[in-house]
Short mmCIF file of C-alpha atoms in Angstrom, two decimals:
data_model
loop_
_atom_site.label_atom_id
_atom_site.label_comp_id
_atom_site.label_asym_id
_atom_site.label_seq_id
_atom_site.Cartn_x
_atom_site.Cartn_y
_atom_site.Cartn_z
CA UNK A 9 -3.48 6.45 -11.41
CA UNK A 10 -3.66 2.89 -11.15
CA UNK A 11 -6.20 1.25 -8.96
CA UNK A 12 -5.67 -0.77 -5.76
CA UNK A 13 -7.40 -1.96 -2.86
CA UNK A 14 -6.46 0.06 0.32
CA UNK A 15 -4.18 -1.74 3.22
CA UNK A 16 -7.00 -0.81 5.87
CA UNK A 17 -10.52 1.18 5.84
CA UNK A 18 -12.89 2.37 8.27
CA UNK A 19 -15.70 5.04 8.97
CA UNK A 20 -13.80 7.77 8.53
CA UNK A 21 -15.84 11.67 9.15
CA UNK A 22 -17.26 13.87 6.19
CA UNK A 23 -16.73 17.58 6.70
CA UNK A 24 -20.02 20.23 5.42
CA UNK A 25 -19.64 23.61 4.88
CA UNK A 26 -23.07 25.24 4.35
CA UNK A 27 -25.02 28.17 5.96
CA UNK A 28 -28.45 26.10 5.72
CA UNK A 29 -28.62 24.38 8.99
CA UNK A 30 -31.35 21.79 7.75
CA UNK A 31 -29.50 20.82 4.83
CA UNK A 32 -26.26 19.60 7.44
CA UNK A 33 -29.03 17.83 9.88
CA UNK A 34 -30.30 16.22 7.02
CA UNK A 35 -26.43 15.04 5.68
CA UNK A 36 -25.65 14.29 9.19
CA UNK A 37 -28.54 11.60 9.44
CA UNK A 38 -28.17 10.54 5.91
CA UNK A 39 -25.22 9.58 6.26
CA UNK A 40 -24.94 8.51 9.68
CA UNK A 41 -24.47 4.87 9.41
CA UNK A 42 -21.45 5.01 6.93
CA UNK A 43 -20.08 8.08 8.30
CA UNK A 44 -19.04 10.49 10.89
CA UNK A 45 -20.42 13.93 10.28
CA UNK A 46 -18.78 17.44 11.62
CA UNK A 47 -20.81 20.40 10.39
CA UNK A 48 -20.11 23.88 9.72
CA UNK A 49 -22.54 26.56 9.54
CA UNK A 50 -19.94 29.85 9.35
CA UNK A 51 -17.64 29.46 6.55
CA UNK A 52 -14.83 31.20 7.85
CA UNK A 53 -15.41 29.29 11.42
CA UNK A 54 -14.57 26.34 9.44
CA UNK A 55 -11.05 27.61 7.82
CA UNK A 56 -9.98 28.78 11.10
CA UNK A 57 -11.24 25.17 12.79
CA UNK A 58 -9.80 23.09 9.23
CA UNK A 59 -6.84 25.00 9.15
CA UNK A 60 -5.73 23.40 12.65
CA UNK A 61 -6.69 19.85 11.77
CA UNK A 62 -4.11 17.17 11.92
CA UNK A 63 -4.79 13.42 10.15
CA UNK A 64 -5.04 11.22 13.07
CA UNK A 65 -3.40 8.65 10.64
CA UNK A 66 -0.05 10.98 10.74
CA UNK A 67 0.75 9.50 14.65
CA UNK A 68 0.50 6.27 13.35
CA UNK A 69 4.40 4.76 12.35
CA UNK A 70 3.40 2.93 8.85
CA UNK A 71 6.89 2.41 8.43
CA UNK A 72 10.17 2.17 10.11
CA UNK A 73 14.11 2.01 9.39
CA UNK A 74 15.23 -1.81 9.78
CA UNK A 75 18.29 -1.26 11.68
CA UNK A 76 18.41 -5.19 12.20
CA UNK A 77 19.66 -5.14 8.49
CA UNK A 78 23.40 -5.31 7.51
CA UNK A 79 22.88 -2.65 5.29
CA UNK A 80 21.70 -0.40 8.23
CA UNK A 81 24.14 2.39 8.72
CA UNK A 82 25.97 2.37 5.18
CA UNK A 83 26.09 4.74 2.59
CA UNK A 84 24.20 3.72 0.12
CA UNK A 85 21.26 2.08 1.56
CA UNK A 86 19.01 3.14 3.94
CA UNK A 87 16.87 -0.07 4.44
CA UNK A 88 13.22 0.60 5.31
CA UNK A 89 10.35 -2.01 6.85
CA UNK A 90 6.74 -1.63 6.19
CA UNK A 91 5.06 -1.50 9.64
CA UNK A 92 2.08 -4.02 9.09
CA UNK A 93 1.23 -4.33 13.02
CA UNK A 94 0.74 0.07 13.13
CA UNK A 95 -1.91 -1.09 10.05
CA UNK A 96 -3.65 -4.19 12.54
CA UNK A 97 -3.58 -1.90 15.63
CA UNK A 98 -6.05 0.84 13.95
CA UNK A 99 -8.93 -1.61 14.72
CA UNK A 100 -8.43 -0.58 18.23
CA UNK A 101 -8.34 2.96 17.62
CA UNK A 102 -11.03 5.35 18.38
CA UNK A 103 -9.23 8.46 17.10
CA UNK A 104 -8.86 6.76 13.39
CA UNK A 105 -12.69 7.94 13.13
CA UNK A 106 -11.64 11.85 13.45
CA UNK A 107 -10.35 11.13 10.12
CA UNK A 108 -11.53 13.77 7.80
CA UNK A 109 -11.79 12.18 3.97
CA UNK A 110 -14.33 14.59 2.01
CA UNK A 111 -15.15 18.10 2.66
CA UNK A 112 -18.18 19.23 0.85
CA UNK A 113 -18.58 22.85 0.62
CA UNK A 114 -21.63 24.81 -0.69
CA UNK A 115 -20.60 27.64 -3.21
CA UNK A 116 -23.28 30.70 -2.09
CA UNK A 117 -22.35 31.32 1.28
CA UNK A 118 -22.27 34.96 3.19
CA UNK A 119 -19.19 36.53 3.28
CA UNK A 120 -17.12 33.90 1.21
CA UNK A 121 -17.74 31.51 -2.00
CA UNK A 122 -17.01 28.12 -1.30
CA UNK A 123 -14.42 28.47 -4.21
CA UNK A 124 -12.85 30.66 -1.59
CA UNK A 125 -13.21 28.65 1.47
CA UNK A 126 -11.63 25.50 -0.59
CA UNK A 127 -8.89 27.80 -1.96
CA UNK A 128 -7.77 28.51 1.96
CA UNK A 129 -8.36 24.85 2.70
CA UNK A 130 -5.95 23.32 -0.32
CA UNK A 131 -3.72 21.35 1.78
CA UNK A 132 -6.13 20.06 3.73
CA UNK A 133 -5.50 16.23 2.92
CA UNK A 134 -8.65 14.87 1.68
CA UNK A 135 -11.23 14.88 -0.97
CA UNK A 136 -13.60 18.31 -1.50
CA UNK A 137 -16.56 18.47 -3.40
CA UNK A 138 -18.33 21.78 -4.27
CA UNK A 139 -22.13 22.03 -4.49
CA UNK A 140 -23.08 24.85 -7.02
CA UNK A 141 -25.97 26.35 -8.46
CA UNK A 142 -24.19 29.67 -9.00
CA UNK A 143 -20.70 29.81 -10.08
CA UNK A 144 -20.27 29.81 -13.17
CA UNK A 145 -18.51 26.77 -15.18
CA UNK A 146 -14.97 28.15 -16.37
CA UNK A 147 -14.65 29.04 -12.59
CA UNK A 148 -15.45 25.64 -11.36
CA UNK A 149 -13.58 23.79 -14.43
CA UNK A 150 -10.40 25.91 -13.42
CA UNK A 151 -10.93 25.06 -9.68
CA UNK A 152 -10.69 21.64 -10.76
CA UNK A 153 -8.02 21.60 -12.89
CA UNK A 154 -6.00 23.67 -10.00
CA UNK A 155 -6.53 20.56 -7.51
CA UNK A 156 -9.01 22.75 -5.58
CA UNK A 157 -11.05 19.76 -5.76
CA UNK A 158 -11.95 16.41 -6.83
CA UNK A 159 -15.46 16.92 -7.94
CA UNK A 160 -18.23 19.59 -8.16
CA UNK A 161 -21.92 19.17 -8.87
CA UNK A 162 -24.51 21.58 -10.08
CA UNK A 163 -27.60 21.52 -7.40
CA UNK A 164 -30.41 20.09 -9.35
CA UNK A 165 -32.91 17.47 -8.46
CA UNK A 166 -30.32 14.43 -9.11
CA UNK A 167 -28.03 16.05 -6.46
CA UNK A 168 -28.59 13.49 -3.77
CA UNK A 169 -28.24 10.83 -5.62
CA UNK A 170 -24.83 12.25 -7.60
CA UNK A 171 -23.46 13.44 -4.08
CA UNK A 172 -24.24 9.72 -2.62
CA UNK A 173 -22.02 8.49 -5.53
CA UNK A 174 -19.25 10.58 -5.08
CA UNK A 175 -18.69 10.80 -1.83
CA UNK A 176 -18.27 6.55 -1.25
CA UNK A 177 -16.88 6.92 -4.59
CA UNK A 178 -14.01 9.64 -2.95
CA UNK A 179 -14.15 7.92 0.37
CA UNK A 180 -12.34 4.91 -1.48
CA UNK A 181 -10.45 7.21 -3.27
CA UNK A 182 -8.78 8.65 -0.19
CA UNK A 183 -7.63 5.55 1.61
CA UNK A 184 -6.14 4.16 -1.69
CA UNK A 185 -4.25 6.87 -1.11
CA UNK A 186 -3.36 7.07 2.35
CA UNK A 187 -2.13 3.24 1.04
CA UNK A 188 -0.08 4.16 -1.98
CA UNK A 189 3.49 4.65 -0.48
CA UNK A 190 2.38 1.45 1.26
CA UNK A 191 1.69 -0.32 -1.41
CA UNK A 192 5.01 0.60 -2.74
CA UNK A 193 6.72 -1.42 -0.53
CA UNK A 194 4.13 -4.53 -0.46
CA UNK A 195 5.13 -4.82 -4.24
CA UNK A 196 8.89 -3.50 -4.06
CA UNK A 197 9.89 -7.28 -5.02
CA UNK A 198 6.73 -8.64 -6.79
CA UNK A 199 3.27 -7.52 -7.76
CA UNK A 200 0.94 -8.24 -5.16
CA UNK A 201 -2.88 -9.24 -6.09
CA UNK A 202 -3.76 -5.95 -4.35
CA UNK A 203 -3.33 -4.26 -7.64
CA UNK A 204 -4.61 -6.75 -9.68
CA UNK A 205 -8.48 -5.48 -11.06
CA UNK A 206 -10.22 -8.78 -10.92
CA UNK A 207 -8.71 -9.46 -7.57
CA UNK A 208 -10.37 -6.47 -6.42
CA UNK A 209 -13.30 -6.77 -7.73
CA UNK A 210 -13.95 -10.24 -5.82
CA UNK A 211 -13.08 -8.77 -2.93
CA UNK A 212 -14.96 -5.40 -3.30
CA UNK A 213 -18.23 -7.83 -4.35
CA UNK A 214 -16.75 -9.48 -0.94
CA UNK A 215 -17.10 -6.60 1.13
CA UNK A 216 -20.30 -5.78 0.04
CA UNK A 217 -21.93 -8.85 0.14
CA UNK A 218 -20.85 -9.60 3.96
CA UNK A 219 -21.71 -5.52 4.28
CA UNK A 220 -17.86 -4.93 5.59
CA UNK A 221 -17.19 -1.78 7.25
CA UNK A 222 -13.94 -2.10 8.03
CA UNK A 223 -10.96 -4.02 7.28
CA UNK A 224 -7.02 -3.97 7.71
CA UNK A 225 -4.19 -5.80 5.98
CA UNK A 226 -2.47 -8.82 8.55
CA UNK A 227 0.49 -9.76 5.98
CA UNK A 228 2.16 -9.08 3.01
CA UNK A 229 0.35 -11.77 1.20
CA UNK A 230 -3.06 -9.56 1.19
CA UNK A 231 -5.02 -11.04 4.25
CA UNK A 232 -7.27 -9.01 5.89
CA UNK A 233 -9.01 -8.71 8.88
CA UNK A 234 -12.34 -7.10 8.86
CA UNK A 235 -15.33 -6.39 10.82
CA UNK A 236 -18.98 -6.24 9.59
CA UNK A 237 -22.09 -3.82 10.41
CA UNK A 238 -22.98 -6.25 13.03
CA UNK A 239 -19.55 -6.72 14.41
CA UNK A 240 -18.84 -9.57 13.46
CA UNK A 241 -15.05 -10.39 12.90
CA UNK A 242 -13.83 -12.29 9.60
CA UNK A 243 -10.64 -12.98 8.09
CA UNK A 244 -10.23 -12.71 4.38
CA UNK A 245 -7.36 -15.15 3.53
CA UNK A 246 -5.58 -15.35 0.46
CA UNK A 247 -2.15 -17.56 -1.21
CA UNK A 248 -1.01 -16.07 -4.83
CA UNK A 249 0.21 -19.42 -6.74
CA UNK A 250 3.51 -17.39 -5.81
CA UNK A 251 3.06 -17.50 -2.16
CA UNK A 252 2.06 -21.20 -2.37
CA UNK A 253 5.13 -22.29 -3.43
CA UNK A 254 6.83 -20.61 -1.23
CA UNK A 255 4.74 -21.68 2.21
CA UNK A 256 5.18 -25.38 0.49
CA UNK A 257 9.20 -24.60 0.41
CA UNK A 258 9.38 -23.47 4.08
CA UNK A 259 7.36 -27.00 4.74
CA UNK A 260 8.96 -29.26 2.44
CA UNK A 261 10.61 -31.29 4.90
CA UNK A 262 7.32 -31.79 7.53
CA UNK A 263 6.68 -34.88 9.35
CA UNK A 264 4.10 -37.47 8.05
CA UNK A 265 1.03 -36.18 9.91
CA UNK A 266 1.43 -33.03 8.26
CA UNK A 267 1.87 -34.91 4.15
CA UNK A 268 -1.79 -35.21 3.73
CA UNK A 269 -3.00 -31.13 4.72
CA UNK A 270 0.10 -29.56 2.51
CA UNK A 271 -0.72 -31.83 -0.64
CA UNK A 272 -4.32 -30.49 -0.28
CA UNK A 273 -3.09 -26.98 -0.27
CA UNK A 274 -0.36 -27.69 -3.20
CA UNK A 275 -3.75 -28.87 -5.10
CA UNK A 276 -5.53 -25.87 -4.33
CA UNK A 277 -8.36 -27.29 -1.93
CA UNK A 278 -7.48 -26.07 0.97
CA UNK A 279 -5.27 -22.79 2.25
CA UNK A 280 -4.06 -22.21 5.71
CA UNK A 281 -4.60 -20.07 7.83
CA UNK A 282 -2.90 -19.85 11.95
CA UNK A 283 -4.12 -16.77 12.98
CA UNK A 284 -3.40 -13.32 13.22
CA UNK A 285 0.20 -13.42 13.87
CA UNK A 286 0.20 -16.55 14.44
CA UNK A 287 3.29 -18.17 12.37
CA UNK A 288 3.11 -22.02 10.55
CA UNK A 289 6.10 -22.96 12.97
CA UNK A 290 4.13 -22.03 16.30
CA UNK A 291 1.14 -24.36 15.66
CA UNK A 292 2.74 -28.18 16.06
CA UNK A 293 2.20 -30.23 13.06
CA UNK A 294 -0.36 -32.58 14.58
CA UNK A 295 -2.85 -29.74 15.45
CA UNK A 296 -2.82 -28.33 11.75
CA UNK A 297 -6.20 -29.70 10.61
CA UNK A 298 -7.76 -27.60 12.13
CA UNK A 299 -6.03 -24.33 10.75
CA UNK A 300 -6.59 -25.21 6.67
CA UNK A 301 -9.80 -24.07 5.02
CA UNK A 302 -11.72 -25.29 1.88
CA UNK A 303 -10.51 -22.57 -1.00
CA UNK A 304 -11.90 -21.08 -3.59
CA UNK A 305 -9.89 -20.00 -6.95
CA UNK A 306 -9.62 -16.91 -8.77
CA UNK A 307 -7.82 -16.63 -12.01
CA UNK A 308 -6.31 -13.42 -12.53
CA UNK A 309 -3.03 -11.83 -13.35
CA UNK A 310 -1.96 -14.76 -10.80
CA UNK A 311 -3.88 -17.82 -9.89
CA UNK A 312 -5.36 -16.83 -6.05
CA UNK A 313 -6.89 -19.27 -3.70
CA UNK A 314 -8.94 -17.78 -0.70
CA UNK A 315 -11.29 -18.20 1.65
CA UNK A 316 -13.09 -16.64 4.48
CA UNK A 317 -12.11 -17.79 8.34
#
């Protein structure tokens, strides 16, 4: 499955499944400034509570049918839009947070394995884990290989730190894929430098860096906006040597005052950047000075120039 970066990402809730109530109090804290935390102590309490759970992300319209197009109504085509304000407008969203990406279930329970409980919870759509000390392998291999879940580790005295590991590890994981039919129609044209590995590295060393917490894509270029553990609000701008040209096409005939900024950003010093939708065309030309930014350049499978407003 090839890697991208997801289009938004945010503190989403784990889901525990274990009869020991100090082991979830101690989860709970542990992971209590990444992570939400809802805790299950009865195993089949949980199915019966899981099996009624609805992604908050399925309200949210990602996409929608572009009936402005001339192909709208024929045939043959049934045009569709990517919905890139529904991505912006889950900053605002408390209910995002209800979003359940791992459920970790402990195998020895009473009444029920945890092989068991995950069986009943298969379509639950997010990443499970399995803690085990009993089962035996060819059980837990198989419930692997049958998609019952994404990883499983045998309780030993490395378990915290494994566990830590996989679950930001499957947190990631999940929104990529929340993102993938997304991401499908960011790149139904051209490749976009959201699949692109060193790309995503620099940003990923980015987000940890400024200790991002969450972020959602603005525009089809790949500009973010993003929010820090403090609260702070950045905007991680980026051109493709692709989307250069093109933003220097739209300009090519601007006035005088403007000559100066867009030979700059045809250089690769500066990029601009209006605001979130905020178009070129609403800012007049005189006022752009203050809109471009000093870049910096990445070379991957396109030349990128970005910065952080």
């Amino acid at each position: 499955m090839t890697n991208t970066l997801p289009l938004f990402y945010f503190k989403p809730t784990l889901c525990w499944i274990d009869d020991d109530q100090l082991f979830l109090d101690a989860v709970s804290l542990h992971y209590a400034p990444e992570f939400h935390s809802l805790t299950f102590t009865n195993s089949f309490e949980a199915v019966e509570a899981l099996n009624q759970y609805q992604s908050p992300l399925n309200t949210v319209q990602f996409t929608r049918e572009l009936t402005e197009s001339d192909l709208y109504g024929t045939q043959e085509h049934h045009p569709i839009s990517m919905n890139i304000p529904a991505i912006k407008s889950l900053m605002q969203s408390e209910e995002k947070h209800k979003e359940i990406a791992i459920l970790v279930s402990d195998y020895n329970m009473p009444g029920q394995t945890g092989l068991e409980v995950l069986a009943q919870l298969k379509p639950l759509p997010c990443q499970k884990i399995l803690l085990t000390g009993d089962a035996s392998h060819d059980s837990v291999v198989k419930a692997f290989n049958d998609g019952l879940i994404q990883r499983f580790i045998q309780k030993n005295n490395d378990t915290a730190d494994i566990l830590r590991k996989y679950v930001f590890d499957l947190v990631e994981r999940h929104f990529q894929e929340k993102s993938r039919p997304l991401m499908n129609h960011l790149e139904s044209s051209k490749p976009s430098a959201l699949s692109d590995p060193i790309f995503i590295n620099a940003f990923n060393q980015w987000r940890e860096k400024e200790n991002i917490v969450e972020f959602y894509l603005i525009n089809k270029q790949g500009c973010f906006i993003a929010k820090n553990n403090d609260g702070d609000i950045l905007h991680f701008v980026v051109f493709s040597e692709q989307d250069k040209k093109d933003f220097l096409a739209l300009h090519d005939e601007a006035p005088e005052d403007a000559s100066s900024l867009l030979k700059s950003f045809e250089e690769g010093v500066h990029i601009p950047f209006f605001g979130v939708d905020v178009e070129s065309w609403d800012i007049p030309h005189a006022e752009w000075e203050q809109y471009f930014y000093p870049a910096q350049v990445l070379q991957g499978r396109d030349v990128y120039y970005w910065a952080v407003v």
